[in-house]
Amino acid sequence: MREDPPGEDERLSTDVIGNEKGRMTPKQAWVLGLASLASFMMALDSMIVTTALSTIRQDLTASLESLEWTVNAYNLTFAVLLLTGAALGDRFGRRRMFVAGLAVFTVASVACAVSPNIGSLIAARALQGVGAAMVLPLSLTLISAMFPPRQRGKAMGLYLGLTGLATFGGPFIGGVIAEGLAWQWIFWLNLPLGLITIMLTARRVDESVGPNSRFDLGGVVLVTLGAFGIVWGLVRGNAAGWSSAEVVGALVLGVALVVAFVLWEQRTKAPMLPMRFFRVRAFATANPANFAVFASLYGTLFFLAQYFQTVLGEGPFGAGLRLMPWTATLMVCAPIAGALADRIGERVFVVGGLLLQTVGTGWIAVVADTDTGYLELLPALIVGGVGLTMAMPAAQKAVVGAVQPQEIGQASGAFMMLRIFGGVFGVAVAVAIFASVGGYASAEEFSEGFAAAMGALSALAFIGMLVALGIPAKRPVAMTAPPQATAAGVRDTASPDVAGRSA
């Protein structure tokens, strides 16, 4: 049987738990910085691509459906391989697979930049999603494993805040590139960032593994095919028709395979996602609440830039500039909310954040019209943005705090996968509502569909808020409690925090 790297538990004890009341150690700072830089790359790429789509369409003579697949190919491979990426890291080494994912993403970015046609670009975007599926869950795992529970919320807030630099600057940079430079530069930017992150990670981050010595091949196959079916159905629903044989068949097959995955995980000796996680109240409620956070976020993002261009008459640069007050809240609010969640607890921030997002999107749904000025929408954008960025770090902390430290990789994979599902679902719902009420024939028609879509996203945020009420309130941590033995035979110094979040 494969053994963990020597001294891993001792490293956790001296470098992490022993520093629980002190300042961030250099090792923690390197892990947080490199994980955040990797996340920065993914977020920047996603935001820039969204605002440069019109330029790509003109340069490559792409159809609307092909243009949609430029975005969806990335989301599809990303969503279906997230759990697999986390499992590979737990089995073969988190640092090793993190670096491998960065290499795949960087090479795929170069392939995007040199793509001669839209088909090549779509294939390269799918390969980017493969790399991102390895990098993002492991970036969260590396941070969660390095920081003890009392520092974890602050660390995740900083992680999201640094990622927010990309979200904040992405629309602006995308607009500049779309109007003044070649669109290929949105992908060339990843080459130096990727190489720097790979080299520093290999030197500054220690290797670690998860608790399982066996690779759950059956679970990987079932969850990958099941997730593929569900995401394919959601992505193709509006184009092929929600009642078409293709969409219904994909959704039914996907759900059936996910059910088979659950049954398999309950029987296998080394599950990639232990089903007992869902018996812990914090895990079972924070995950669907975060699903609603990202459903509302991505649905809103999909239509906001289009509204600014189609109804308000702005170009790509102007639309990106007007998104910046909304995206800036991630950079400002996430670190503050993450740090406060360490003291106050996660529930108040997840519930309060989703309530603010409900108000913000509902506000937009009421006032949005062809004669609505940008300043009339700005307060609603800020309210909704603050709400989303309050909820994100708190939901992440609740999920990873609900499991034992050596199981964080598995929990992170599930969290990230449901987050991407939420984004795909939110866009699918918003587009379906928009298409049933409005269209692109005129500014008036677009405005009607946009308002209806914002109303639907407000309802999703409200449902998420109701689910978030089930997240356990913060309980005092008994500092004198003795460490508990875990199922893997590892002494769990974080067990009081975990126990405080169980049902």
Coordinates of N, CA and C in Angstrom, one line a residue, residues 243-463:
S243 N -37.5 19.9 -25.1 CA -38.2 18.7 -25.3 C -37.7 17.7 -26.3
S244 N -36.5 18.1 -26.9 CA -36.0 17.3 -28.0 C -35.4 16.0 -27.4
A245 N -35.3 15.0 -28.3 CA -34.8 13.7 -27.9 C -33.3 13.8 -27.4
E246 N -32.6 14.7 -28.0 CA -31.2 14.9 -27.7 C -31.0 15.4 -26.2
V247 N -31.8 16.4 -25.9 CA -31.7 17.1 -24.6 C -32.3 16.2 -23.5
V248 N -33.5 15.7 -23.7 CA -34.1 14.8 -22.7 C -33.3 13.6 -22.5
G249 N -32.8 13.0 -23.6 CA -32.0 11.8 -23.4 C -30.7 12.0 -22.7
A250 N -30.0 13.2 -23.0 CA -28.8 13.5 -22.3 C -29.0 13.7 -20.8
L251 N -30.1 14.4 -20.5 CA -30.4 14.7 -19.0 C -30.8 13.4 -18.3
V252 N -31.6 12.6 -18.9 CA -32.0 11.4 -18.2 C -30.8 10.5 -18.0
L253 N -30.0 10.3 -19.1 CA -28.9 9.4 -19.0 C -27.9 10.0 -17.9
G254 N -27.7 11.3 -17.9 CA -26.8 11.9 -17.0 C -27.2 11.7 -15.5
V255 N -28.5 11.9 -15.3 CA -29.1 11.7 -13.9 C -28.9 10.2 -13.5
A256 N -29.2 9.3 -14.4 CA -29.1 7.9 -14.1 C -27.7 7.5 -13.8
L257 N -26.7 8.1 -14.5 CA -25.3 7.7 -14.2 C -24.9 8.4 -12.9
V258 N -25.4 9.5 -12.5 CA -25.1 10.2 -11.2 C -25.6 9.3 -10.1
V259 N -26.9 8.8 -10.3 CA -27.4 7.9 -9.3 C -26.6 6.6 -9.1
A260 N -26.1 6.1 -10.3 CA -25.3 4.9 -10.2 C -23.9 5.3 -9.5
F261 N -23.5 6.5 -9.7 CA -22.2 6.9 -9.1 C -22.4 7.0 -7.5
V262 N -23.6 7.5 -7.1 CA -23.9 7.5 -5.7 C -23.9 6.1 -5.1
L263 N -24.6 5.2 -5.8 CA -24.6 3.8 -5.3 C -23.2 3.2 -5.3
W264 N -22.4 3.4 -6.3 CA -21.1 2.9 -6.4 C -20.3 3.4 -5.2
E265 N -20.3 4.7 -4.9 CA -19.5 5.3 -3.9 C -19.9 4.8 -2.5
Q266 N -21.2 4.3 -2.3 CA -21.6 3.8 -1.0 C -21.0 2.4 -0.8
R267 N -20.6 1.7 -1.9 CA -20.1 0.3 -1.8 C -18.6 0.2 -1.9
T268 N -18.0 1.1 -2.7 CA -16.5 0.9 -2.9 C -15.7 1.2 -1.6
K269 N -14.6 0.6 -1.5 CA -13.8 0.7 -0.3 C -13.0 2.0 -0.3
A270 N -12.7 2.6 -1.4 CA -12.0 3.9 -1.5 C -12.7 4.9 -2.4
P271 N -13.8 5.4 -1.9 CA -14.6 6.3 -2.7 C -13.9 7.7 -3.0
M272 N -14.1 8.2 -4.2 CA -13.6 9.5 -4.5 C -14.4 10.6 -3.8
L273 N -15.7 10.4 -3.6 CA -16.5 11.3 -2.8 C -17.4 10.5 -1.8
P274 N -16.9 10.4 -0.6 CA -17.7 9.7 0.4 C -19.1 10.3 0.6
M275 N -20.1 9.4 0.5 CA -21.5 9.9 0.6 C -21.8 10.4 2.0
R276 N -21.0 9.9 3.0 CA -21.2 10.4 4.4 C -21.0 11.9 4.5
F277 N -20.3 12.5 3.6 CA -20.2 14.0 3.7 C -21.6 14.6 3.7
F278 N -22.5 14.1 3.0 CA -23.8 14.7 2.8 C -24.7 14.5 4.1
R279 N -24.2 13.7 5.0 CA -24.9 13.6 6.3 C -24.4 14.7 7.3
V280 N -23.4 15.5 6.9 CA -23.0 16.6 7.7 C -23.8 17.9 7.2
R281 N -24.5 18.5 8.1 CA -25.4 19.6 7.7 C -24.7 20.7 7.0
A282 N -23.5 21.1 7.4 CA -22.8 22.2 6.8 C -22.5 21.9 5.3
F283 N -22.0 20.7 5.1 CA -21.7 20.3 3.7 C -23.0 20.2 2.8
A284 N -24.0 19.6 3.4 CA -25.3 19.4 2.7 C -26.0 20.7 2.4
T285 N -25.8 21.7 3.1 CA -26.5 23.0 2.9 C -25.7 24.1 2.2
A286 N -24.4 24.2 2.6 CA -23.5 25.2 1.9 C -23.3 24.9 0.5
N287 N -23.2 23.6 0.0 CA -23.0 23.3 -1.4 C -24.2 23.8 -2.2
P288 N -25.5 23.4 -1.9 CA -26.5 23.9 -2.8 C -26.7 25.5 -2.7
A289 N -26.4 26.0 -1.5 CA -26.5 27.5 -1.4 C -25.5 28.1 -2.3
N290 N -24.3 27.6 -2.4 CA -23.2 28.1 -3.3 C -23.6 27.9 -4.8
F291 N -24.3 26.8 -5.0 CA -24.8 26.5 -6.4 C -25.7 27.7 -6.8
A292 N -26.6 28.2 -5.9 CA -27.4 29.3 -6.2 C -26.6 30.6 -6.4
V293 N -25.6 30.8 -5.6 CA -24.7 31.9 -5.7 C -24.2 32.0 -7.1
F294 N -23.6 30.9 -7.6 CA -23.0 31.0 -9.0 C -24.0 30.9 -10.1
A295 N -25.2 30.3 -9.9 CA -26.2 30.4 -10.9 C -26.7 31.8 -11.1
S296 N -26.8 32.5 -10.0 CA -27.2 33.9 -10.1 C -26.1 34.8 -10.7
L297 N -24.9 34.5 -10.3 CA -23.7 35.3 -10.8 C -23.5 35.1 -12.3
Y298 N -23.4 33.9 -12.8 CA -23.1 33.7 -14.2 C -24.3 34.1 -15.1
G299 N -25.5 33.9 -14.6 CA -26.7 34.3 -15.4 C -26.7 35.8 -15.5
T300 N -26.4 36.5 -14.4 CA -26.4 38.0 -14.5 C -25.2 38.4 -15.4
L301 N -24.0 37.8 -15.3 CA -22.9 38.2 -16.1 C -23.1 38.0 -17.6
F302 N -23.9 36.9 -17.9 CA -24.1 36.6 -19.3 C -24.9 37.7 -20.0
F303 N -25.8 38.4 -19.3 CA -26.7 39.3 -20.0 C -26.3 40.8 -19.7
L304 N -25.5 41.1 -18.7 CA -25.3 42.5 -18.4 C -24.5 43.2 -19.5
A305 N -23.4 42.6 -19.9 CA -22.6 43.2 -21.0 C -23.5 43.4 -22.3
Q306 N -24.3 42.4 -22.6 CA -25.2 42.5 -23.7 C -26.2 43.6 -23.6
Y307 N -26.7 43.8 -22.4 CA -27.7 44.9 -22.1 C -27.0 46.2 -22.4
F308 N -25.8 46.4 -21.9 CA -25.1 47.7 -22.0 C -24.9 48.0 -23.5
Q309 N -24.6 46.9 -24.3 CA -24.3 47.1 -25.7 C -25.6 47.3 -26.6
T310 N -26.6 46.4 -26.3 CA -27.7 46.3 -27.2 C -28.7 47.4 -26.8
V311 N -28.9 47.7 -25.5 CA -29.9 48.7 -25.1 C -29.3 50.1 -24.9
L312 N -28.2 50.1 -24.2 CA -27.6 51.4 -23.9 C -26.6 51.9 -25.0
G313 N -26.3 51.1 -26.0 CA -25.5 51.5 -27.2 C -24.1 51.6 -26.9
E314 N -23.5 50.9 -25.9 CA -22.1 51.0 -25.7 C -21.3 49.9 -26.5
G315 N -20.0 50.2 -26.7 CA -19.2 49.2 -27.4 C -18.6 48.2 -26.4
P316 N -17.8 47.3 -26.8 CA -17.2 46.3 -25.9 C -16.4 47.0 -24.7
F317 N -15.6 48.0 -25.1 CA -14.9 48.7 -24.1 C -15.8 49.4 -23.0
G318 N -16.8 50.1 -23.5 CA -17.7 50.8 -22.7 C -18.5 49.9 -21.8
A319 N -18.9 48.7 -22.4 CA -19.6 47.7 -21.6 C -18.7 47.1 -20.5
G320 N -17.5 46.8 -20.8 CA -16.6 46.3 -19.8 C -16.3 47.3 -18.7
L321 N -16.2 48.6 -19.1 CA -15.9 49.6 -18.1 C -17.1 49.7 -17.1
R322 N -18.3 49.6 -17.6 CA -19.5 49.7 -16.7 C -19.7 48.4 -15.9
L323 N -19.1 47.4 -16.2 CA -19.2 46.2 -15.3 C -18.2 46.3 -14.1
M324 N -17.2 47.2 -14.2 CA -16.2 47.2 -13.2 C -16.7 47.5 -11.8
P325 N -17.6 48.4 -11.6 CA -18.1 48.6 -10.2 C -18.8 47.4 -9.6
W326 N -19.4 46.5 -10.5 CA -20.0 45.3 -10.0 C -18.9 44.3 -9.7
T327 N -17.9 44.1 -10.5 CA -16.9 43.1 -10.3 C -15.9 43.5 -9.2
A328 N -15.8 44.8 -9.0 CA -14.8 45.3 -8.0 C -15.2 44.9 -6.6
T329 N -16.5 44.6 -6.4 CA -16.9 44.1 -5.0 C -16.2 42.8 -4.6
L330 N -15.8 42.0 -5.6 CA -15.1 40.7 -5.2 C -13.8 41.0 -4.6
M331 N -13.1 42.0 -5.2 CA -11.7 42.3 -4.7 C -11.8 43.0 -3.3
V332 N -12.8 43.7 -3.0 CA -12.9 44.5 -1.8 C -13.6 43.7 -0.7
C333 N -14.7 43.1 -1.0 CA -15.6 42.5 0.0 C -15.2 41.1 0.4
A334 N -14.7 40.3 -0.5 CA -14.4 38.9 -0.2 C -13.4 38.8 0.9
P335 N -12.2 39.5 1.0 CA -11.3 39.3 2.1 C -11.9 39.7 3.4
I336 N -12.7 40.8 3.4 CA -13.3 41.3 4.7 C -14.4 40.2 5.2
A337 N -15.2 39.8 4.3 CA -16.2 38.8 4.7 C -15.6 37.5 5.1
G338 N -14.5 37.1 4.4 CA -13.8 35.8 4.8 C -13.2 35.9 6.2
A339 N -12.6 37.0 6.5 CA -12.0 37.2 7.9 C -13.1 37.3 8.9
L340 N -14.2 38.0 8.7 CA -15.3 38.1 9.7 C -16.0 36.7 9.9
A341 N -16.0 35.9 8.8 CA -16.7 34.6 8.9 C -15.9 33.7 9.9
D342 N -14.6 33.9 10.1 CA -13.8 33.2 11.0 C -14.3 33.4 12.5
R343 N -14.8 34.7 12.7 CA -15.2 35.0 14.1 C -16.8 34.9 14.3
I344 N -17.5 35.2 13.3 CA -19.0 35.3 13.4 C -19.6 34.0 13.0
G345 N -19.0 33.3 12.0 CA -19.7 32.1 11.5 C -20.1 32.3 10.1
E346 N -20.3 31.2 9.3 CA -20.6 31.3 7.9 C -22.0 31.6 7.5
R347 N -23.0 31.2 8.3 CA -24.4 31.3 7.9 C -24.8 32.7 7.7
V348 N -24.4 33.6 8.6 CA -24.9 35.0 8.4 C -24.5 35.6 7.1
F349 N -23.3 35.3 6.7 CA -22.8 35.8 5.4 C -23.4 35.2 4.2
V350 N -23.6 33.9 4.2 CA -24.2 33.2 3.1 C -25.7 33.7 2.9
V351 N -26.4 33.7 4.1 CA -27.8 34.1 4.0 C -27.9 35.6 3.7
G352 N -27.1 36.4 4.3 CA -27.2 37.8 4.0 C -26.7 38.2 2.6
G353 N -25.7 37.5 2.1 CA -25.2 37.7 0.8 C -26.3 37.4 -0.3
L354 N -26.9 36.2 -0.1 CA -27.9 35.8 -1.1 C -29.2 36.7 -1.0
L355 N -29.5 37.2 0.2 CA -30.6 38.2 0.3 C -30.3 39.5 -0.4
L356 N -29.0 40.0 -0.3 CA -28.6 41.2 -1.1 C -28.7 40.9 -2.6
Q357 N -28.2 39.7 -3.0 CA -28.3 39.4 -4.4 C -29.7 39.3 -4.9
T358 N -30.6 38.8 -4.1 CA -32.1 38.8 -4.4 C -32.6 40.2 -4.6
V359 N -32.2 41.1 -3.7 CA -32.7 42.5 -3.8 C -32.1 43.1 -5.1
G360 N -30.7 42.9 -5.3 CA -30.1 43.6 -6.4 C -30.6 43.1 -7.8
T361 N -30.8 41.8 -8.0 CA -31.3 41.4 -9.3 C -32.8 41.7 -9.5
G362 N -33.5 41.7 -8.3 CA -34.9 42.1 -8.4 C -35.1 43.5 -8.7
W363 N -34.2 44.4 -8.2 CA -34.2 45.8 -8.5 C -34.0 46.0 -10.0
I364 N -33.0 45.3 -10.5 CA -32.7 45.5 -12.0 C -33.9 45.1 -12.8
A365 N -34.5 44.0 -12.4 CA -35.7 43.5 -13.1 C -36.8 44.5 -13.2
V366 N -37.0 45.3 -12.1 CA -38.0 46.3 -12.0 C -37.7 47.5 -12.8
V367 N -36.5 48.0 -12.8 CA -36.2 49.3 -13.4 C -35.6 49.2 -14.8
A368 N -35.1 48.1 -15.2 CA -34.4 48.0 -16.5 C -35.4 48.2 -17.7
D369 N -35.1 49.2 -18.5 CA -35.9 49.5 -19.7 C -35.0 50.2 -20.7
T370 N -35.6 50.5 -21.9 CA -34.8 51.2 -22.9 C -34.4 52.6 -22.5
D371 N -35.1 53.2 -21.6 CA -34.8 54.6 -21.3 C -34.1 54.7 -19.9
T372 N -33.7 53.5 -19.4 CA -33.0 53.5 -18.1 C -31.6 53.9 -18.2
G373 N -31.1 54.8 -17.4 CA -29.8 55.2 -17.4 C -28.9 54.3 -16.6
Y374 N -27.6 54.4 -16.9 CA -26.6 53.5 -16.1 C -26.6 53.8 -14.7
L375 N -26.7 55.1 -14.3 CA -26.7 55.5 -12.9 C -27.9 54.9 -12.1
E376 N -29.0 54.7 -12.8 CA -30.2 54.1 -12.2 C -29.9 52.6 -11.8
L377 N -29.1 51.9 -12.6 CA -28.7 50.5 -12.3 C -27.6 50.4 -11.4
L378 N -26.7 51.4 -11.3 CA -25.5 51.2 -10.5 C -25.7 50.8 -9.0
P379 N -26.7 51.4 -8.3 CA -26.9 51.0 -6.9 C -27.3 49.5 -6.8
A380 N -28.1 49.0 -7.7 CA -28.5 47.6 -7.7 C -27.3 46.7 -8.0
L381 N -26.4 47.1 -8.9 CA -25.3 46.3 -9.3 C -24.4 46.2 -8.0
I382 N -24.2 47.3 -7.3 CA -23.3 47.3 -6.1 C -23.9 46.4 -5.0
V383 N -25.2 46.6 -4.8 CA -25.9 45.8 -3.8 C -25.7 44.3 -4.1
G384 N -26.0 43.9 -5.3 CA -25.9 42.5 -5.7 C -24.5 42.0 -5.7
G385 N -23.5 42.8 -6.1 CA -22.1 42.4 -6.1 C -21.6 42.2 -4.7
V386 N -22.0 43.1 -3.8 CA -21.6 42.9 -2.4 C -22.2 41.7 -1.8
G387 N -23.4 41.4 -2.1 CA -24.0 40.1 -1.6 C -23.3 38.9 -2.1
L388 N -23.0 38.8 -3.4 CA -22.3 37.6 -3.9 C -21.0 37.4 -3.3
T389 N -20.2 38.5 -3.1 CA -18.9 38.4 -2.6 C -18.9 38.2 -1.1
M390 N -20.0 38.5 -0.4 CA -20.1 38.1 1.0 C -20.3 36.6 1.1
A391 N -21.1 36.0 0.2 CA -21.5 34.6 0.3 C -20.4 33.7 -0.1
M392 N -19.6 34.0 -1.1 CA -18.6 33.1 -1.6 C -17.6 32.5 -0.6
P393 N -16.8 33.4 0.0 CA -15.8 32.8 0.9 C -16.4 32.1 2.1
A394 N -17.5 32.5 2.6 CA -18.2 31.9 3.7 C -18.7 30.5 3.3
A395 N -19.3 30.4 2.1 CA -19.7 29.1 1.7 C -18.6 28.1 1.5
Q396 N -17.5 28.6 1.0 CA -16.3 27.7 0.8 C -15.8 27.2 2.2
K397 N -15.7 28.1 3.1 CA -15.2 27.8 4.4 C -16.2 26.8 5.1
A398 N -17.5 26.9 4.9 CA -18.4 26.0 5.5 C -18.2 24.6 5.0
V399 N -18.0 24.5 3.7 CA -17.8 23.2 3.0 C -16.6 22.5 3.5
V400 N -15.4 23.1 3.4 CA -14.2 22.5 3.7 C -14.0 22.3 5.3
G401 N -14.7 23.1 6.0 CA -14.7 22.9 7.5 C -15.6 21.8 8.0
A402 N -16.4 21.2 7.1 CA -17.3 20.2 7.4 C -16.7 18.8 7.4
V403 N -15.4 18.7 6.8 CA -14.8 17.4 6.7 C -13.4 17.4 7.4
Q404 N -12.8 16.2 7.5 CA -11.5 16.1 8.2 C -10.4 16.7 7.3
P405 N -9.3 17.2 7.9 CA -8.3 17.9 7.0 C -7.8 17.0 5.9
Q406 N -7.6 15.7 6.1 CA -7.1 14.9 5.0 C -8.2 14.6 3.9
E407 N -9.4 15.1 4.1 CA -10.5 14.8 3.1 C -10.8 16.1 2.4
I408 N -10.1 17.2 2.6 CA -10.4 18.5 2.0 C -10.4 18.4 0.5
G409 N -9.4 17.6 -0.1 CA -9.4 17.5 -1.5 C -10.7 16.9 -2.1
Q410 N -11.3 15.9 -1.5 CA -12.5 15.4 -2.0 C -13.6 16.4 -1.9
A411 N -13.7 17.1 -0.8 CA -14.7 18.1 -0.6 C -14.6 19.2 -1.5
S412 N -13.3 19.7 -1.8 CA -13.1 20.8 -2.7 C -13.5 20.4 -4.1
G413 N -13.3 19.2 -4.6 CA -13.7 18.8 -5.9 C -15.2 18.8 -6.1
A414 N -15.9 18.3 -5.0 CA -17.4 18.4 -5.1 C -17.9 19.8 -5.1
F415 N -17.3 20.7 -4.3 CA -17.7 22.1 -4.2 C -17.5 22.8 -5.5
M416 N -16.3 22.6 -6.1 CA -16.1 23.2 -7.4 C -17.0 22.7 -8.5
M417 N -17.3 21.4 -8.5 CA -18.1 20.9 -9.5 C -19.5 21.4 -9.4
L418 N -20.1 21.5 -8.2 CA -21.4 22.1 -8.1 C -21.4 23.6 -8.4
R419 N -20.3 24.2 -8.1 CA -20.2 25.6 -8.5 C -20.3 25.8 -10.0
I420 N -19.6 25.0 -10.8 CA -19.7 25.1 -12.2 C -21.1 24.7 -12.7
F421 N -21.6 23.7 -12.2 CA -23.0 23.3 -12.5 C -23.9 24.5 -12.3
G422 N -23.7 25.2 -11.2 CA -24.6 26.3 -10.9 C -24.5 27.4 -11.9
G423 N -23.2 27.6 -12.4 CA -23.1 28.6 -13.5 C -23.8 28.2 -14.8
V424 N -23.6 27.0 -15.1 CA -24.2 26.5 -16.4 C -25.7 26.5 -16.2
F425 N -26.2 26.1 -15.1 CA -27.7 26.1 -14.8 C -28.2 27.5 -14.9
G426 N -27.5 28.5 -14.2 CA -28.0 29.9 -14.2 C -28.1 30.5 -15.6
V427 N -27.1 30.2 -16.4 CA -27.1 30.7 -17.8 C -28.3 30.1 -18.6
A428 N -28.4 28.8 -18.4 CA -29.5 28.1 -19.1 C -30.9 28.6 -18.7
V429 N -31.1 28.8 -17.5 CA -32.4 29.3 -17.0 C -32.6 30.8 -17.5
A430 N -31.6 31.6 -17.4 CA -31.7 33.0 -17.8 C -32.0 33.1 -19.3
V431 N -31.3 32.3 -20.1 CA -31.4 32.3 -21.6 C -32.8 31.8 -21.9
A432 N -33.3 30.7 -21.3 CA -34.6 30.2 -21.6 C -35.7 31.2 -21.3
I433 N -35.6 31.9 -20.1 CA -36.6 32.9 -19.8 C -36.5 34.1 -20.8
F434 N -35.3 34.5 -21.1 CA -35.1 35.6 -22.0 C -35.7 35.2 -23.4
A435 N -35.5 34.0 -23.9 CA -36.0 33.6 -25.2 C -37.5 33.5 -25.2
S436 N -38.1 33.2 -24.1 CA -39.6 33.1 -24.1 C -40.3 34.4 -24.0
V437 N -39.6 35.4 -23.6 CA -40.2 36.8 -23.4 C -39.7 37.8 -24.4
G438 N -38.4 37.8 -24.7 CA -37.8 38.8 -25.5 C -37.0 38.2 -26.6
G439 N -36.0 39.0 -27.2 CA -35.2 38.6 -28.3 C -34.3 39.7 -28.6
Y440 N -33.6 39.6 -29.8 CA -32.6 40.6 -30.3 C -33.1 41.5 -31.4
A441 N -34.4 41.4 -31.7 CA -34.9 42.1 -32.9 C -34.9 43.6 -32.7
S442 N -35.0 44.1 -31.4 CA -35.0 45.5 -31.1 C -34.5 45.7 -29.7
A443 N -34.2 46.9 -29.3 CA -33.8 47.2 -28.0 C -34.9 47.0 -27.0
E444 N -36.2 47.3 -27.4 CA -37.3 47.1 -26.6 C -37.5 45.6 -26.3
E445 N -37.4 44.8 -27.3 CA -37.6 43.3 -27.1 C -36.5 42.7 -26.2
F446 N -35.3 43.2 -26.4 CA -34.2 42.7 -25.6 C -34.4 43.1 -24.1
S447 N -34.8 44.4 -23.9 CA -35.0 44.9 -22.6 C -36.1 44.1 -21.8
E448 N -37.2 43.7 -22.5 CA -38.2 42.9 -21.9 C -37.7 41.5 -21.5
G449 N -36.9 40.9 -22.4 CA -36.3 39.6 -22.0 C -35.3 39.7 -20.9
F450 N -34.5 40.7 -20.9 CA -33.5 40.9 -19.9 C -34.1 41.1 -18.5
A451 N -35.2 41.9 -18.4 CA -35.9 42.1 -17.2 C -36.5 40.8 -16.6
A452 N -37.0 40.0 -17.5 CA -37.6 38.7 -17.1 C -36.5 37.8 -16.6
A453 N -35.4 37.7 -17.3 CA -34.3 36.9 -16.9 C -33.8 37.3 -15.5
M454 N -33.6 38.6 -15.3 CA -33.2 39.1 -14.0 C -34.2 38.7 -12.9
G455 N -35.4 38.7 -13.2 CA -36.4 38.3 -12.2 C -36.3 36.8 -11.8
A456 N -36.0 36.0 -12.9 CA -35.8 34.5 -12.6 C -34.5 34.3 -11.8
L457 N -33.4 35.1 -12.0 CA -32.2 34.9 -11.3 C -32.4 35.4 -9.8
S458 N -33.2 36.4 -9.6 CA -33.6 36.8 -8.3 C -34.3 35.7 -7.5
A459 N -35.2 35.0 -8.2 CA -35.8 33.9 -7.5 C -34.9 32.8 -7.2
L460 N -33.9 32.5 -8.0 CA -32.9 31.5 -7.7 C -32.1 31.9 -6.5
A461 N -31.7 33.2 -6.4 CA -30.9 33.6 -5.2 C -31.8 33.5 -4.0
F462 N -33.1 33.8 -4.1 CA -33.9 33.7 -2.9 C -34.0 32.2 -2.4
I463 N -34.2 31.3 -3.3 CA -34.2 29.9 -3.0 C -32.9 29.5 -2.3

